[in-house]
Short mmCIF file of C-alpha atoms in Angstrom, two decimals:
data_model
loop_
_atom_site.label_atom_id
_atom_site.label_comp_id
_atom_site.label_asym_id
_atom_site.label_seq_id
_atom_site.Cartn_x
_atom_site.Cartn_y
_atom_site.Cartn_z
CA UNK A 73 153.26 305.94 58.64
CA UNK A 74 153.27 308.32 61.28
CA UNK A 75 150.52 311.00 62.29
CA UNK A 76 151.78 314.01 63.74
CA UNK A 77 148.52 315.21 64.36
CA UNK A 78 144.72 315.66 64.05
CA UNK A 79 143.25 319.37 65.22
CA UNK A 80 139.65 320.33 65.42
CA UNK A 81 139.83 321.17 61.40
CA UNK A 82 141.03 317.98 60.86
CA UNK A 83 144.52 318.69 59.73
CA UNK A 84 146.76 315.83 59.53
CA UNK A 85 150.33 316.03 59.10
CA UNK A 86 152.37 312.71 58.08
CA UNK A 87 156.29 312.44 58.83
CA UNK A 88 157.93 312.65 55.45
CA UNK A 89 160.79 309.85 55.54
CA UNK A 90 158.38 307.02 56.77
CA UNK A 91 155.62 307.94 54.29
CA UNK A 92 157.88 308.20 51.24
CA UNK A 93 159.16 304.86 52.54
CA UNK A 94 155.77 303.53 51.49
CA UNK A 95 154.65 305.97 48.80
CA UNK A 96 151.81 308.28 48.09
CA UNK A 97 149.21 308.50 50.54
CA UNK A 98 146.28 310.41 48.85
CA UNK A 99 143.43 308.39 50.13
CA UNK A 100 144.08 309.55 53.64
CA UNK A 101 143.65 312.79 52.71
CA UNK A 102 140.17 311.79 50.97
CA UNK A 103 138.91 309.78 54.12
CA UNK A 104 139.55 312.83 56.37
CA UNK A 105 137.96 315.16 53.50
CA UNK A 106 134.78 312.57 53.48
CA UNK A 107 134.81 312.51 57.57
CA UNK A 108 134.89 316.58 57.47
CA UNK A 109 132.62 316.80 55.08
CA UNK A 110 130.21 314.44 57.03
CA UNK A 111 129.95 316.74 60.17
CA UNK A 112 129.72 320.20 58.09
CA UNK A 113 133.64 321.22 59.07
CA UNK A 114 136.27 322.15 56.90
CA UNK A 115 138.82 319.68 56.20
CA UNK A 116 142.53 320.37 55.64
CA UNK A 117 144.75 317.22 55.02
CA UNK A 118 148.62 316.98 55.09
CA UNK A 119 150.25 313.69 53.24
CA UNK A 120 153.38 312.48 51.61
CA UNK A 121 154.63 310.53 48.14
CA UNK A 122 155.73 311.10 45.06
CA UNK A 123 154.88 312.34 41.66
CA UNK A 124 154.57 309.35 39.57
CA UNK A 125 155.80 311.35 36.57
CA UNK A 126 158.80 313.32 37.57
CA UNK A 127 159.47 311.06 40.66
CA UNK A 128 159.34 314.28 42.56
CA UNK A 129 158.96 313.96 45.70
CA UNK A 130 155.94 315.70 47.65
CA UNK A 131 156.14 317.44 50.95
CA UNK A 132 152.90 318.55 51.60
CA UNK A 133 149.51 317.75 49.89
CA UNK A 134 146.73 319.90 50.87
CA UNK A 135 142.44 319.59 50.66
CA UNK A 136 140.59 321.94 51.70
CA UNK A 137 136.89 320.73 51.40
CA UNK A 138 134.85 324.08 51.45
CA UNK A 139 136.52 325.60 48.27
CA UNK A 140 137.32 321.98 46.84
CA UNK A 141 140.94 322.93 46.22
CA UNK A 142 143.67 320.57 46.48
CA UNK A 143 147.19 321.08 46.16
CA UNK A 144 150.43 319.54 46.43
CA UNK A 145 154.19 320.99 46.93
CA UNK A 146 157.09 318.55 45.52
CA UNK A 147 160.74 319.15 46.44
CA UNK A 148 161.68 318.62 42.63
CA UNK A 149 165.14 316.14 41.79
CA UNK A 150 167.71 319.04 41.24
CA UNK A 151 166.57 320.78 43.94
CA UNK A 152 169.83 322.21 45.95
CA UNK A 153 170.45 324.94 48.60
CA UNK A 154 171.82 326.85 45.84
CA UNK A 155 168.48 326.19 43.54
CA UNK A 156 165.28 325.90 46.17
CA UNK A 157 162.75 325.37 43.43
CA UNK A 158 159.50 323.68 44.50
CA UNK A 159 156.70 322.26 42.10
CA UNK A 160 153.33 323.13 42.88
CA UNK A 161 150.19 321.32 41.36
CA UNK A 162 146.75 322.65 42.06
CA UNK A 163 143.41 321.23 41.46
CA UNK A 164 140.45 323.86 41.41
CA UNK A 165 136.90 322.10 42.24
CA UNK A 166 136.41 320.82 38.78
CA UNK A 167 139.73 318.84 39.40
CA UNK A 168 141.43 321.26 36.76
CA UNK A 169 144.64 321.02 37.46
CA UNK A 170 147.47 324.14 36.73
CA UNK A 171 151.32 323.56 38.23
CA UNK A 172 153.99 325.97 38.62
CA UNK A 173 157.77 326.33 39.88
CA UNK A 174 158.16 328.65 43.23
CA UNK A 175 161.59 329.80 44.25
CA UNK A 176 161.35 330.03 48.00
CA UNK A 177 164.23 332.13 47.85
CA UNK A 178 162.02 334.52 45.92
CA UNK A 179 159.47 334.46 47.69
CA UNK A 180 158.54 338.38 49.49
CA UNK A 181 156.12 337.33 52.28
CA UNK A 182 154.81 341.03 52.36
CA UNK A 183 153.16 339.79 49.00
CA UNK A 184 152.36 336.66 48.12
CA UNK A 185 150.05 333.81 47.91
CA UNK A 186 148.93 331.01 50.28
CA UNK A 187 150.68 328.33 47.67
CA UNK A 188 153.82 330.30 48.16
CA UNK A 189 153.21 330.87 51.79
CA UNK A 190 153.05 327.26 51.98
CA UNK A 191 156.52 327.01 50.24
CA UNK A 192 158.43 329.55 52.73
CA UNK A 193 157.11 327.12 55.83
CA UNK A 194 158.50 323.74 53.97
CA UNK A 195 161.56 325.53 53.23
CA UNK A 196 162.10 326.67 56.50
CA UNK A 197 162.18 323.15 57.59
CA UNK A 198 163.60 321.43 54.39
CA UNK A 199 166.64 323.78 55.60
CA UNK A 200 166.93 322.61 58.54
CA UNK A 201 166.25 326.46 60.12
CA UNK A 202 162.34 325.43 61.76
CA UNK A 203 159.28 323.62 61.54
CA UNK A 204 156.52 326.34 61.55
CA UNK A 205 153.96 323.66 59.54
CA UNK A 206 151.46 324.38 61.87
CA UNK A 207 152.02 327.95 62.93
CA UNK A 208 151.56 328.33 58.45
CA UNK A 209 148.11 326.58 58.70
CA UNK A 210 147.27 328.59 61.58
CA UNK A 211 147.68 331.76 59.87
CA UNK A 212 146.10 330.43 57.30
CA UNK A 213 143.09 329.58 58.85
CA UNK A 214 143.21 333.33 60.68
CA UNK A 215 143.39 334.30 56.77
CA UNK A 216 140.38 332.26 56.00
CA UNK A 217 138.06 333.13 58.48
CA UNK A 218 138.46 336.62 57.78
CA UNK A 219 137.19 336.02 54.40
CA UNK A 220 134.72 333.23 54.64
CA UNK A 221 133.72 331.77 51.50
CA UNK A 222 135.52 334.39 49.78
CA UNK A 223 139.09 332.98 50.61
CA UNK A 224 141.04 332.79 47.54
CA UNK A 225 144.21 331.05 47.97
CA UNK A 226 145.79 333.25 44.89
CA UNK A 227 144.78 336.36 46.68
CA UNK A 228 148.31 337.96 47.68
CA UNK A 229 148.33 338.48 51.27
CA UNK A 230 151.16 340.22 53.48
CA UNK A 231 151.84 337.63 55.62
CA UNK A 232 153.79 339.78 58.23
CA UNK A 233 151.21 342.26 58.57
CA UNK A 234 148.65 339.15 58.84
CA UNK A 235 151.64 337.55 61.83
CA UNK A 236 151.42 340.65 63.70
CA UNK A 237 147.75 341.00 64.08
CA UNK A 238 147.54 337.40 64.87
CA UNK A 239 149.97 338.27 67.49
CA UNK A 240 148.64 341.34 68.70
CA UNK A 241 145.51 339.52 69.16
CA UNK A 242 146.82 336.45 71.06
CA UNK A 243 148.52 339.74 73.49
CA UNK A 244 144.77 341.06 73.72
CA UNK A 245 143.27 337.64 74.79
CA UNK A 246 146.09 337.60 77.46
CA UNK A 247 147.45 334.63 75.83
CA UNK A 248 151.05 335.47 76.52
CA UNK A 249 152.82 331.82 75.68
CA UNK A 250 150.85 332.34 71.89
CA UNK A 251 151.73 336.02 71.81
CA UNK A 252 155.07 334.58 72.38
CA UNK A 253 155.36 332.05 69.95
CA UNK A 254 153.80 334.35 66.99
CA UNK A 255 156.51 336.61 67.71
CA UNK A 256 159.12 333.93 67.76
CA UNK A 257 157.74 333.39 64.27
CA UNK A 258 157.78 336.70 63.65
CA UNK A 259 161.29 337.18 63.87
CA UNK A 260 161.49 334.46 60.82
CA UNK A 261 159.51 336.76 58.80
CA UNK A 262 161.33 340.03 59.07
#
């Protein structure tokens, strides 16, 4: 298993092909939840495995420890170019747990969700076209703290507008490699 990565939120991101090699990896996600949780931060936590069920294979699994949500995106088994359909199970803090089927070639980032935010940045590099994982979760994060504890991740967003005040900010702080990689991003979006 490979870990691409711990930031100051403690987000974790695992390298897909190795993990699925050695199947789910939930508890990592719950150790970094327990560690965040210990020193008052918010935890988010990236893994890899399958769904035991379907034998779908998941490409992100997600825990975010102030809200208690959890989520996890499968690339489902007749999943094509042609037919981009990802699974998406949630689990709200009372571990109720709701799944649904996102099109990522559907998806209009001027309008939508963080699950199907999420979605766009694993098709992106499920496509081969980029790997903006982190970039996502940074504008996430952006998202949340705007919100607080009000964050709902089924809130539709426009994620462009969102990228270009990120952006415009990163330009304001004089941060001119960040304003530059937003609007490398940026040209993704539109």
């Amino acid at each position: 298993m490979n870990v691409g990565g711990i930031s100051t939120n403690y987000s974790a991101a695992y390298d897909a092909e190795k993990a699925q090699k050695v199947g789910s990896t939930g508890d990592f996600a719950e150790k970094i939840a327990g560690a965040a949780q210990a020193s008052g931060t918010e935890a988010t936590a990236a893994a890899h495995g399958f769904d035991d069920e379907s034998g779908d294979v998941a490409v992100l699994q997600m825990l975010y420890t102030n809200s208690g949500i959890k989520y996890t995106v499968y690339k489902t088994q007749d999943f094509s170019p042609e037919n981009p359909i990802y699974k998406v199970k949630m689990w709200d803090s009372e571990e109720n747990m709701t799944e649904r089927l996102i099109d990522a070639s559907k998806i209009n980032l001027r309008n939508c969700d963080t699950f199907e935010w999420e979605v766009y940045a694993i098709h992106l590099k499920e496509s081969g076209k980029a790997d903006f994982k982190d970039t996502i979760l940074q504008a996430i994060t952006a998202e949340q703290n705007g919100f607080g504890s009000s964050w709902d991740h089924s809130a539709k967003i426009n994620w462009v507008e969102a990228v270009k005040d990120i952006m415009q900010s990163s330009y304001n702080r004089g941060d001119l490699k960040g304003y530059m990689e937003w609007k490398n991003f940026l040209s993704f979006l539109e």
